[in-house]
Amino acid sequence: MLGLGVAGVAVGASVQDRVSRTLAPVGPIGDILPAAGGFRYYSVTSSVKRQSAATHRVTVSGLVDKPQSFGMADLARLPQTVLDRDFQCVTGWRVPDVRWVGVALPDLLDAVGVSPRARAVRFTSFDGVYTESLTLEQARRRDVLVATQMDGKPVTHDHGGPTRLYVAPMYGYKSLKWLGGIEVTDRVKPGYWEELGYDVDAWVGRSNGRSDAPT
Ligand SMILES: Nc1nc2c(c(=O)[nH]1)N[C@H]1C(S)=C(S)[C@@H](COP(=O)(O)O)O[C@H]1N2
Ligand SMILES: [Mo]
C-alpha cells in the first residue's frame, strides 16, 4: 500500500512537493474549489496550450496495420458509445453518474487493425508531459472511451478536451486528459503517476490500498 501521504514520507521531500503541487489542484485560486458537478481540476503542469476542435488530432501508431490520425469528424464517424458512470480520483473524491460519450477504444483499435504482437497501449497528452498505459486486454474493454463529451457537452479544455481518455473501472489518473497520441506497443510502460508509486492496474476499490466500493 503506497498512499499519497505515505509516498511522500517514503521517498522524501522533493517528491512530496511534486505530489502536493500536482495531485492537489493547481492554478488560479478558483481551481482550488470543486468545480460545478464535483470535479476538481487536475494537471501536473501549470497550464496546457489549448487545442481547437477544428484542428485537434489523435494519432494512432505503433503495432497497427494502418497508422492513422483522427480528427473530431473522423471520431464522430466511428460508432459512438454512451456510458453513465462515476469518476473516482484515488485521493478520494468521486463524481457520481457522469454521462460520457465517445468512441470505445476497441472500436478505434479495430479501425486501425492491431498486430498480433501487440500487448499494450500507451497514451500521451498532446503537451507531451502526461502518459498512461493499459494492457491490450484492458484497452479492449467496452467501458474504456476516447471521450468527446461529458454530461452532454464537448469535453472542455480544463477537463482535457477536445478528447480525453475515460477508463471507467479505474481511478481517475488513468483517464488521461488532452489526448494526443495512442501507441500500440509490446509491453506496458508505467505512466506518469505510476512512476511515482501508484498502481499500474488502477482498479477502483482494489488497488492503491483502497477499498472504495465500485459503483
Ligand atoms: N494530462 C493529464 N491527464 C490527467 C491528469 C493530469 O494531471 N494531466 N490528472 C489525472 C487525475 S489524477 C485525475 S483525478 C483526473 C482529473 O480530471 P479532471 O481534471 O477533469 O477533474 O485527470 C487525470 N488525467
Ligand atoms: Mo486523481
Coordinates of N, CA and C and ligand atoms in Angstrom, one line a residue:
M1 N 0.9 -1.2 0.0 CA 0.0 0.0 0.0 C 0.9 1.2 0.0
L2 N 0.7 2.1 -1.0 CA 1.5 3.2 -1.1 C 0.6 4.4 -1.4
G3 N 0.0 4.9 -0.3 CA -0.9 6.1 -0.4 C -0.1 7.3 -0.8
L4 N -0.9 8.4 -1.0 CA -0.2 9.6 -1.4 C 0.7 10.1 -0.3
G5 N 0.2 10.2 0.9 CA 1.0 10.7 2.0 C 2.2 9.8 2.3
V6 N 1.9 8.5 2.2 CA 2.9 7.5 2.5 C 4.1 7.7 1.5
A7 N 3.7 7.9 0.2 CA 4.7 8.0 -0.8 C 5.6 9.2 -0.5
G8 N 5.0 10.3 0.0 CA 5.9 11.5 0.3 C 6.8 11.2 1.4
V9 N 6.4 10.5 2.4 CA 7.2 10.2 3.6 C 8.3 9.2 3.1
A10 N 7.9 8.2 2.3 CA 8.9 7.2 1.9 C 10.0 7.7 1.0
V11 N 9.6 8.6 0.1 CA 10.6 9.0 -0.9 C 11.2 10.4 -0.7
G12 N 10.7 11.1 0.3 CA 11.4 12.3 0.6 C 10.7 13.6 0.1
A13 N 11.2 14.7 0.5 CA 10.5 16.0 0.3 C 10.3 16.4 -1.1
S14 N 11.3 16.1 -2.0 CA 11.1 16.6 -3.3 C 9.9 16.0 -4.0
V15 N 9.7 14.7 -3.8 CA 8.5 14.1 -4.4 C 7.3 14.6 -3.7
Q16 N 7.4 14.7 -2.4 CA 6.2 15.2 -1.7 C 5.8 16.6 -2.2
D17 N 6.7 17.4 -2.5 CA 6.4 18.7 -3.1 C 5.7 18.6 -4.4
R18 N 6.3 17.7 -5.2 CA 5.7 17.5 -6.5 C 4.3 16.9 -6.4
V19 N 4.1 16.0 -5.5 CA 2.8 15.4 -5.3 C 1.8 16.5 -4.8
S20 N 2.2 17.3 -3.9 CA 1.2 18.3 -3.4 C 0.9 19.4 -4.5
R21 N 2.0 19.6 -5.3 CA 1.8 20.6 -6.4 C 0.9 20.0 -7.5
T22 N 0.9 18.7 -7.6 CA 0.2 18.1 -8.8 C -1.1 17.5 -8.5
L23 N -1.1 16.5 -7.6 CA -2.4 15.9 -7.3 C -3.3 16.9 -6.6
A24 N -2.7 17.9 -5.9 CA -3.6 18.9 -5.4 C -3.9 19.9 -6.6
P25 N -5.0 20.6 -6.5 CA -5.4 21.5 -7.5 C -4.3 22.5 -7.8
V26 N -4.1 22.8 -9.0 CA -3.1 23.8 -9.4 C -3.8 24.9 -10.1
G27 N -3.2 26.1 -10.1 CA -3.7 27.1 -11.0 C -4.3 28.3 -10.2
P28 N -5.1 29.1 -10.8 CA -5.8 30.2 -10.2 C -6.6 29.7 -9.0
I29 N -6.8 30.6 -8.1 CA -7.5 30.3 -6.8 C -8.8 29.6 -7.0
G30 N -9.5 30.0 -8.1 CA -10.8 29.4 -8.4 C -10.7 27.9 -8.5
D31 N -9.6 27.4 -9.0 CA -9.5 25.9 -9.2 C -9.4 25.2 -7.9
I32 N -9.1 25.8 -6.8 CA -9.0 25.1 -5.5 C -10.4 24.6 -5.1
L33 N -11.4 25.4 -5.4 CA -12.7 25.0 -5.1 C -13.2 23.9 -6.1
P34 N -14.0 23.0 -5.6 CA -14.5 22.0 -6.6 C -15.3 22.7 -7.6
A35 N -15.1 22.3 -8.9 CA -15.9 22.9 -10.0 C -17.4 22.4 -9.9
A36 N -18.3 23.0 -10.6 CA -19.6 22.6 -10.6 C -19.7 21.1 -10.9
G37 N -20.5 20.3 -10.2 CA -20.6 18.9 -10.5 C -19.6 18.1 -9.7
G38 N -18.7 18.7 -9.0 CA -17.8 18.0 -8.1 C -16.5 17.6 -8.6
F39 N -16.2 17.9 -9.9 CA -14.9 17.6 -10.4 C -13.9 18.6 -9.9
R40 N -12.7 18.2 -9.7 CA -11.6 19.1 -9.4 C -10.7 19.2 -10.6
Y41 N -10.1 20.3 -10.8 CA -9.2 20.5 -12.0 C -7.8 20.0 -11.6
Y42 N -7.4 18.9 -12.3 CA -6.0 18.4 -12.0 C -5.2 18.5 -13.3
S43 N -4.0 19.0 -13.1 CA -3.0 19.0 -14.1 C -1.6 19.0 -13.5
V44 N -0.7 18.1 -14.0 CA 0.6 18.1 -13.5 C 1.5 19.2 -14.0
T45 N 0.9 20.0 -15.0 CA 1.6 21.1 -15.5 C 0.8 22.4 -15.2
S46 N 1.4 23.5 -15.1 CA 0.6 24.7 -14.6 C -0.4 25.1 -15.7
S47 N 0.0 24.9 -17.0 CA -1.0 25.2 -18.0 C -0.7 24.4 -19.2
V48 N -1.8 24.1 -20.0 CA -1.6 23.3 -21.2 C -2.2 24.2 -22.3
K49 N -1.5 24.2 -23.4 CA -1.9 25.0 -24.5 C -3.2 24.4 -25.1
R50 N -4.2 25.3 -25.3 CA -5.4 24.8 -25.9 C -5.4 24.3 -27.3
Q51 N -6.1 23.3 -27.6 CA -6.2 22.8 -29.0 C -7.7 23.0 -29.4
S52 N -7.9 23.5 -30.6 CA -9.3 23.7 -31.0 C -9.8 22.4 -31.6
A53 N -11.1 22.2 -31.5 CA -11.7 21.0 -32.1 C -11.5 20.9 -33.6
A54 N -11.4 22.1 -34.2 CA -11.2 22.1 -35.7 C -9.9 21.5 -36.1
T55 N -8.9 21.6 -35.3 CA -7.5 21.1 -35.8 C -7.0 20.0 -34.9
H56 N -7.7 19.7 -33.8 CA -7.2 18.6 -32.9 C -7.2 17.3 -33.6
R57 N -6.1 16.5 -33.4 CA -6.0 15.2 -33.9 C -5.4 14.2 -32.9
V58 N -5.9 13.0 -33.0 CA -5.4 11.9 -32.1 C -4.7 10.9 -33.1
T59 N -3.4 10.7 -32.8 CA -2.6 9.9 -33.7 C -2.5 8.5 -33.1
V60 N -2.9 7.5 -34.0 CA -2.8 6.1 -33.5 C -1.7 5.4 -34.3
S61 N -0.7 4.9 -33.6 CA 0.5 4.4 -34.2 C 1.0 3.2 -33.5
G62 N 2.2 2.7 -33.9 CA 2.8 1.5 -33.3 C 2.4 0.3 -34.0
L63 N 2.1 -0.8 -33.2 CA 1.9 -2.1 -33.8 C 0.5 -2.2 -34.3
V64 N 0.2 -1.4 -35.4 CA -1.1 -1.4 -36.0 C -0.9 -1.6 -37.5
D65 N -2.0 -2.1 -38.2 CA -1.9 -2.3 -39.7 C -1.9 -0.9 -40.4
K66 N -2.8 0.0 -40.0 CA -2.9 1.3 -40.7 C -2.8 2.4 -39.7
P67 N -1.6 2.9 -39.4 CA -1.4 4.1 -38.6 C -2.3 5.2 -39.1
Q68 N -2.9 6.0 -38.3 CA -3.9 6.9 -38.7 C -4.0 8.1 -37.7
S69 N -4.3 9.2 -38.2 CA -4.6 10.3 -37.2 C -6.1 10.7 -37.4
F70 N -6.8 10.8 -36.3 CA -8.2 11.0 -36.3 C -8.5 12.5 -35.8
G71 N -9.2 13.2 -36.6 CA -9.8 14.5 -36.2 C -11.2 14.2 -35.6
M72 N -11.8 15.3 -35.1 CA -13.1 15.1 -34.4 C -14.1 14.6 -35.4
A73 N -14.1 15.0 -36.6 CA -15.1 14.5 -37.6 C -14.9 13.0 -37.9
D74 N -13.6 12.6 -37.9 CA -13.3 11.1 -38.1 C -13.8 10.3 -36.9
L75 N -13.6 10.9 -35.7 CA -14.1 10.2 -34.5 C -15.6 10.1 -34.5
A76 N -16.3 11.1 -35.0 CA -17.7 11.2 -35.0 C -18.3 10.1 -36.0
R77 N -17.5 9.8 -37.0 CA -18.0 8.8 -38.0 C -17.9 7.3 -37.4
L78 N -17.1 7.1 -36.4 CA -17.0 5.8 -35.8 C -18.2 5.6 -34.8
P79 N -18.5 4.3 -34.5 CA -19.6 4.0 -33.6 C -19.4 4.8 -32.3
Q80 N -20.5 5.4 -31.8 CA -20.5 6.2 -30.5 C -21.0 5.3 -29.4
T81 N -20.3 5.5 -28.2 CA -20.7 4.7 -27.0 C -21.0 5.7 -25.9
V82 N -22.1 5.4 -25.2 CA -22.6 6.3 -24.1 C -22.4 5.5 -22.8
L83 N -21.8 6.1 -21.8 CA -21.7 5.4 -20.5 C -22.1 6.4 -19.4
D84 N -22.9 5.9 -18.5 CA -23.3 6.7 -17.3 C -22.5 6.1 -16.1
R85 N -21.4 6.7 -15.8 CA -20.6 6.1 -14.7 C -20.0 7.2 -13.9
D86 N -19.5 6.7 -12.7 CA -18.8 7.6 -11.7 C -17.4 7.9 -12.2
F87 N -16.9 9.0 -11.7 CA -15.5 9.3 -11.9 C -14.9 9.4 -10.5
Q88 N -13.9 8.6 -10.3 CA -13.3 8.4 -8.9 C -11.8 8.7 -8.9
C89 N -11.4 9.7 -8.2 CA -10.0 10.0 -8.1 C -9.4 9.2 -6.9
V90 N -8.2 8.8 -7.0 CA -7.5 8.0 -6.0 C -7.4 8.8 -4.7
T91 N -7.5 10.1 -4.7 CA -7.4 10.9 -3.5 C -8.7 10.9 -2.7
G92 N -9.7 10.3 -3.3 CA -11.0 10.2 -2.5 C -12.2 10.8 -3.1
W93 N -12.1 11.9 -3.9 CA -13.3 12.5 -4.4 C -13.9 11.7 -5.6
R94 N -15.2 11.7 -5.6 CA -15.9 11.0 -6.6 C -17.1 11.8 -7.2
V95 N -17.2 11.8 -8.5 CA -18.4 12.5 -9.1 C -19.3 11.4 -9.6
P96 N -20.5 11.3 -9.0 CA -21.4 10.2 -9.4 C -22.1 10.4 -10.8
D97 N -22.3 9.3 -11.5 CA -23.2 9.3 -12.6 C -22.9 10.4 -13.7
V98 N -21.8 10.4 -14.2 CA -21.4 11.3 -15.3 C -21.8 10.7 -16.6
R99 N -22.3 11.4 -17.5 CA -22.6 10.9 -18.9 C -21.4 11.1 -19.8
W100 N -20.8 10.0 -20.2 CA -19.6 10.0 -21.1 C -20.0 9.6 -22.5
V101 N -19.6 10.3 -23.5 CA -19.8 9.9 -24.9 C -18.5 9.9 -25.6
G102 N -18.3 8.9 -26.4 CA -17.1 8.9 -27.3 C -17.0 7.6 -28.0
V103 N -15.8 7.4 -28.5 CA -15.5 6.1 -29.2 C -14.9 5.1 -28.3
A104 N -15.5 3.9 -28.2 CA -15.0 2.9 -27.3 C -13.6 2.5 -27.9
L105 N -12.6 2.4 -27.0 CA -11.3 2.1 -27.5 C -11.2 0.9 -28.4
P106 N -11.9 -0.2 -28.1 CA -11.9 -1.4 -29.0 C -12.3 -1.0 -30.4
D107 N -13.3 -0.1 -30.6 CA -13.7 0.3 -31.9 C -12.7 1.1 -32.6
L108 N -11.9 1.9 -31.9 CA -10.8 2.7 -32.5 C -9.7 1.7 -32.9
L109 N -9.4 0.7 -32.0 CA -8.4 -0.2 -32.4 C -8.7 -1.1 -33.6
D110 N -10.0 -1.4 -33.7 CA -10.5 -2.2 -34.8 C -10.3 -1.4 -36.1
A111 N -10.5 -0.1 -36.0 CA -10.4 0.8 -37.2 C -9.0 0.8 -37.8
V112 N -8.0 0.6 -36.9 CA -6.6 0.7 -37.4 C -6.0 -0.7 -37.6
G113 N -6.6 -1.7 -36.9 CA -6.1 -3.1 -37.0 C -4.9 -3.3 -36.1
V114 N -5.0 -4.2 -35.1 CA -3.9 -4.4 -34.2 C -3.1 -5.6 -34.6
S115 N -1.8 -5.4 -34.5 CA -0.8 -6.5 -34.8 C -0.9 -7.6 -33.8
P116 N -0.7 -8.9 -34.3 CA -0.7 -10.0 -33.3 C 0.4 -9.9 -32.2
R117 N 1.4 -9.0 -32.5 CA 2.5 -8.9 -31.5 C 2.1 -7.9 -30.4
A118 N 1.0 -7.2 -30.5 CA 0.6 -6.1 -29.6 C 0.2 -6.7 -28.2
R119 N 0.6 -6.0 -27.2 CA 0.3 -6.5 -25.8 C -0.3 -5.3 -25.0
A120 N 0.0 -4.1 -25.4 CA -0.4 -3.0 -24.5 C -0.7 -1.7 -25.4
V121 N -1.2 -0.7 -24.7 CA -1.5 0.5 -25.4 C -1.0 1.7 -24.5
R122 N -0.3 2.6 -25.2 CA 0.3 3.7 -24.4 C -0.3 5.0 -24.9
F123 N -0.6 5.9 -24.0 CA -1.3 7.2 -24.3 C -0.4 8.3 -23.9
T124 N -0.4 9.4 -24.7 CA 0.4 10.6 -24.4 C -0.5 11.8 -24.5
S125 N -0.3 12.7 -23.6 CA -1.0 14.0 -23.7 C -0.4 14.8 -24.8
F126 N -1.1 15.7 -25.4 CA -0.5 16.5 -26.6 C 0.5 17.5 -26.1
D127 N 0.6 17.8 -24.8 CA 1.7 18.7 -24.4 C 2.9 17.8 -24.1
G128 N 2.8 16.5 -24.2 CA 3.9 15.6 -24.1 C 4.3 15.2 -22.7
V129 N 3.6 15.7 -21.7 CA 4.0 15.6 -20.3 C 3.4 14.4 -19.6
Y130 N 2.2 14.1 -19.8 CA 1.5 13.1 -19.1 C 1.4 11.8 -19.9
T131 N 1.5 10.7 -19.3 CA 1.4 9.4 -20.0 C 0.6 8.4 -19.2
E132 N 0.1 7.5 -19.9 CA -0.7 6.4 -19.3 C -0.6 5.1 -20.2
S133 N -0.9 4.0 -19.6 CA -1.0 2.8 -20.4 C -2.0 1.8 -19.9
L134 N -2.4 0.9 -20.8 CA -3.3 -0.2 -20.4 C -2.7 -1.4 -21.1
T135 N -3.0 -2.6 -20.5 CA -2.7 -3.8 -21.2 C -3.7 -3.9 -22.4
L136 N -3.4 -4.7 -23.4 CA -4.3 -4.7 -24.6 C -5.7 -5.3 -24.1
E137 N -5.7 -6.2 -23.2 CA -6.9 -6.8 -22.7 C -7.8 -5.6 -22.1
Q138 N -7.1 -4.8 -21.2 CA -7.9 -3.7 -20.6 C -8.4 -2.7 -21.7
A139 N -7.5 -2.5 -22.7 CA -7.8 -1.5 -23.7 C -9.0 -2.0 -24.6
R140 N -9.3 -3.3 -24.6 CA -10.4 -3.8 -25.4 C -11.7 -3.9 -24.6
R141 N -11.7 -3.3 -23.4 CA -13.0 -3.2 -22.7 C -13.9 -2.2 -23.3
R142 N -15.2 -2.5 -23.3 CA -16.1 -1.5 -23.9 C -16.4 -0.3 -23.0
D143 N -15.9 -0.4 -21.7 CA -16.0 0.8 -20.8 C -14.8 1.6 -20.8
V144 N -14.0 1.6 -21.8 CA -12.8 2.5 -22.0 C -13.1 3.3 -23.2
L145 N -13.1 4.6 -23.1 CA -13.5 5.5 -24.2 C -12.5 6.5 -24.5
V146 N -12.4 6.9 -25.8 CA -11.8 8.2 -26.2 C -13.0 9.1 -26.1
A147 N -13.1 9.9 -25.0 CA -14.3 10.7 -24.8 C -14.3 12.0 -25.5
T148 N -15.4 12.3 -26.1 CA -15.5 13.6 -26.7 C -16.6 14.5 -26.0
Q149 N -17.4 13.9 -25.2 CA -18.4 14.6 -24.4 C -18.5 14.2 -23.0
M150 N -18.7 15.2 -22.1 CA -19.0 14.9 -20.7 C -20.3 15.6 -20.4
D151 N -21.3 14.9 -19.8 CA -22.6 15.5 -19.4 C -23.2 16.4 -20.5
G152 N -23.2 15.8 -21.7 CA -23.9 16.5 -22.8 C -23.2 17.6 -23.5
K153 N -22.0 17.9 -23.1 CA -21.2 19.0 -23.8 C -19.9 18.5 -24.2
P154 N -19.3 19.1 -25.2 CA -17.9 18.8 -25.6 C -17.0 18.8 -24.4
V155 N -16.1 17.9 -24.3 CA -15.1 18.0 -23.2 C -14.4 19.3 -23.2
T156 N -14.5 20.1 -22.1 CA -13.9 21.4 -22.1 C -12.3 21.3 -22.0
H157 N -11.7 22.4 -22.2 CA -10.2 22.4 -22.1 C -9.7 21.9 -20.7
D158 N -10.4 22.5 -19.7 CA -9.9 22.1 -18.3 C -10.1 20.6 -18.0
H159 N -11.1 20.0 -18.6 CA -11.3 18.6 -18.4 C -10.5 17.7 -19.4
G160 N -9.7 18.4 -20.2 CA -8.8 17.6 -21.1 C -9.2 17.5 -22.5
G161 N -10.2 18.4 -22.9 CA -10.6 18.4 -24.3 C -9.6 18.9 -25.3
P162 N -9.9 18.8 -26.6 CA -11.1 18.2 -27.2 C -11.3 16.7 -26.9
T163 N -10.3 15.9 -26.7 CA -10.6 14.5 -26.4 C -9.8 14.1 -25.2
R164 N -10.3 13.3 -24.3 CA -9.6 12.7 -23.2 C -10.0 11.2 -23.1
L165 N -9.1 10.5 -22.4 CA -9.4 9.1 -22.1 C -10.4 9.0 -21.0
Y166 N -11.3 8.0 -21.0 CA -12.1 7.7 -19.8 C -12.1 6.2 -19.6
V167 N -11.4 5.8 -18.5 CA -11.3 4.4 -18.1 C -12.2 4.1 -16.9
A168 N -13.4 3.7 -17.2 CA -14.5 3.7 -16.2 C -14.1 2.8 -15.0
P169 N -13.5 1.7 -15.1 CA -13.3 0.8 -14.0 C -12.0 1.2 -13.1
M170 N -11.3 2.2 -13.5 CA -10.1 2.5 -12.8 C -10.1 4.0 -12.3
Y171 N -9.2 4.2 -11.3 CA -9.0 5.5 -10.7 C -8.7 6.6 -11.8
G172 N -9.1 7.8 -11.5 CA -9.0 8.9 -12.4 C -7.7 9.2 -13.1
Y173 N -6.6 8.8 -12.4 CA -5.3 9.1 -13.1 C -5.1 8.3 -14.4
K174 N -5.9 7.2 -14.6 CA -5.8 6.5 -15.9 C -6.5 7.3 -17.0
S175 N -7.4 8.2 -16.6 CA -8.2 8.9 -17.6 C -7.5 10.1 -18.1
L176 N -6.5 9.9 -18.9 CA -5.5 10.9 -19.4 C -6.3 12.0 -20.1
K177 N -5.9 13.3 -19.8 CA -6.6 14.4 -20.4 C -5.7 14.9 -21.6
W178 N -6.2 15.7 -22.4 CA -5.5 16.3 -23.6 C -4.9 15.2 -24.4
L179 N -5.7 14.2 -24.8 CA -5.2 13.1 -25.5 C -4.6 13.5 -26.9
G180 N -3.4 13.1 -27.1 CA -2.7 13.4 -28.4 C -2.3 12.2 -29.2
G181 N -1.8 11.2 -28.4 CA -1.2 10.0 -29.1 C -1.6 8.7 -28.4
I182 N -1.9 7.7 -29.3 CA -2.2 6.4 -28.8 C -1.2 5.5 -29.6
E183 N -0.4 4.8 -28.8 CA 0.6 3.9 -29.5 C 0.4 2.5 -29.0
V184 N 0.2 1.6 -29.9 CA 0.1 0.2 -29.6 C 1.5 -0.4 -29.5
T185 N 1.7 -1.1 -28.3 CA 3.1 -1.5 -28.0 C 3.2 -3.0 -27.6
D186 N 4.4 -3.5 -27.4 CA 4.5 -4.9 -27.0 C 4.6 -5.1 -25.5
R187 N 4.6 -3.9 -24.7 CA 4.5 -4.1 -23.3 C 4.0 -2.8 -22.6
V188 N 3.5 -3.0 -21.4 CA 3.1 -1.9 -20.6 C 4.2 -1.1 -20.0
K189 N 4.2 0.2 -20.3 CA 5.2 1.1 -19.6 C 4.4 1.9 -18.6
P190 N 4.9 1.9 -17.3 CA 4.1 2.7 -16.3 C 4.0 4.1 -16.7
G191 N 2.9 4.7 -16.4 CA 2.6 6.1 -16.7 C 3.1 7.1 -15.7
Y192 N 2.7 8.3 -15.8 CA 3.3 9.4 -15.0 C 3.2 9.2 -13.5
W193 N 1.9 8.9 -13.0 CA 1.8 8.7 -11.6 C 2.3 7.3 -11.1
E194 N 2.3 6.4 -12.1 CA 2.8 5.1 -11.7 C 4.3 5.0 -11.5
E195 N 5.0 5.9 -12.2 CA 6.5 6.1 -11.9 C 6.7 6.6 -10.5
L196 N 5.6 7.3 -10.0 CA 5.7 7.9 -8.6 C 5.0 7.0 -7.6
G197 N 4.7 5.7 -7.9 CA 4.3 4.8 -6.9 C 2.9 4.3 -6.9
Y198 N 2.1 4.9 -7.8 CA 0.7 4.5 -7.9 C 0.6 3.2 -8.7
D199 N -0.4 2.4 -8.4 CA -0.6 1.1 -9.1 C -0.8 1.2 -10.6
V200 N -0.2 0.4 -11.4 CA -0.3 0.4 -12.8 C -1.7 -0.2 -13.2
D201 N -2.2 -1.2 -12.5 CA -3.6 -1.7 -12.6 C -4.4 -1.0 -11.6
A202 N -5.1 0.1 -12.0 CA -5.7 1.0 -11.0 C -7.2 0.8 -10.8
W203 N -7.6 -0.5 -10.6 CA -9.0 -0.8 -10.4 C -9.6 -0.1 -9.2
V204 N -10.7 0.5 -9.4 CA -11.4 1.2 -8.3 C -11.8 0.1 -7.3
G205 N -11.4 0.4 -6.0 CA -11.8 -0.5 -4.9 C -10.9 -1.6 -4.6
R206 N -9.9 -1.9 -5.5 CA -9.0 -2.9 -5.3 C -7.6 -2.7 -5.8
S207 N -7.1 -1.4 -5.6 CA -5.7 -1.1 -6.0 C -5.3 0.1 -5.0
N208 N -4.1 0.4 -5.0 CA -3.6 1.5 -4.3 C -4.0 1.4 -2.8
G209 N -4.2 0.2 -2.3 CA -4.6 0.0 -0.9 C -5.9 0.6 -0.5
R210 N -6.7 0.9 -1.5 CA -8.0 1.5 -1.2 C -9.2 0.5 -1.3
S211 N -10.3 0.8 -0.7 CA -11.4 -0.1 -0.8 C -12.7 0.6 -1.1
D212 N -12.6 1.8 -1.8 CA -13.8 2.5 -2.2 C -14.7 1.5 -3.0
A213 N -15.9 1.4 -2.7 CA -16.8 0.4 -3.4 C -17.0 0.9 -4.8
P214 N -16.7 0.1 -5.8 CA -17.0 0.5 -7.2 C -18.5 0.6 -7.4
T215 N -19.0 1.5 -8.2 CA -20.4 1.6 -8.4 C -20.8 1.3 -9.9
Ligands
LIG1 N1 -2.9 15.1 -19.0 C1 -3.3 14.9 -17.7 N2 -4.3 14.0 -17.5 C2 -4.7 13.7 -16.3 C3 -4.1 14.4 -15.2 C4 -3.1 15.3 -15.4 O1 -2.5 15.9 -14.5 N3 -2.7 15.5 -16.7 N4 -4.6 14.1 -13.9 C5 -5.4 12.8 -13.7 C6 -6.1 12.7 -12.4 S1 -5.1 12.3 -11.1 C7 -7.4 12.9 -12.3 S2 -8.3 12.6 -10.9 C8 -8.2 13.4 -13.5 C9 -8.9 14.7 -13.2 O2 -9.8 15.0 -14.2 P1 -10.4 16.5 -14.2 O3 -9.3 17.5 -14.2 O4 -11.3 16.5 -15.4 O5 -11.3 16.6 -12.9 O6 -7.4 13.6 -14.7 C10 -6.4 12.6 -14.8 N5 -5.8 12.9 -16.1
MO2 MO -6.7 11.7 -9.5

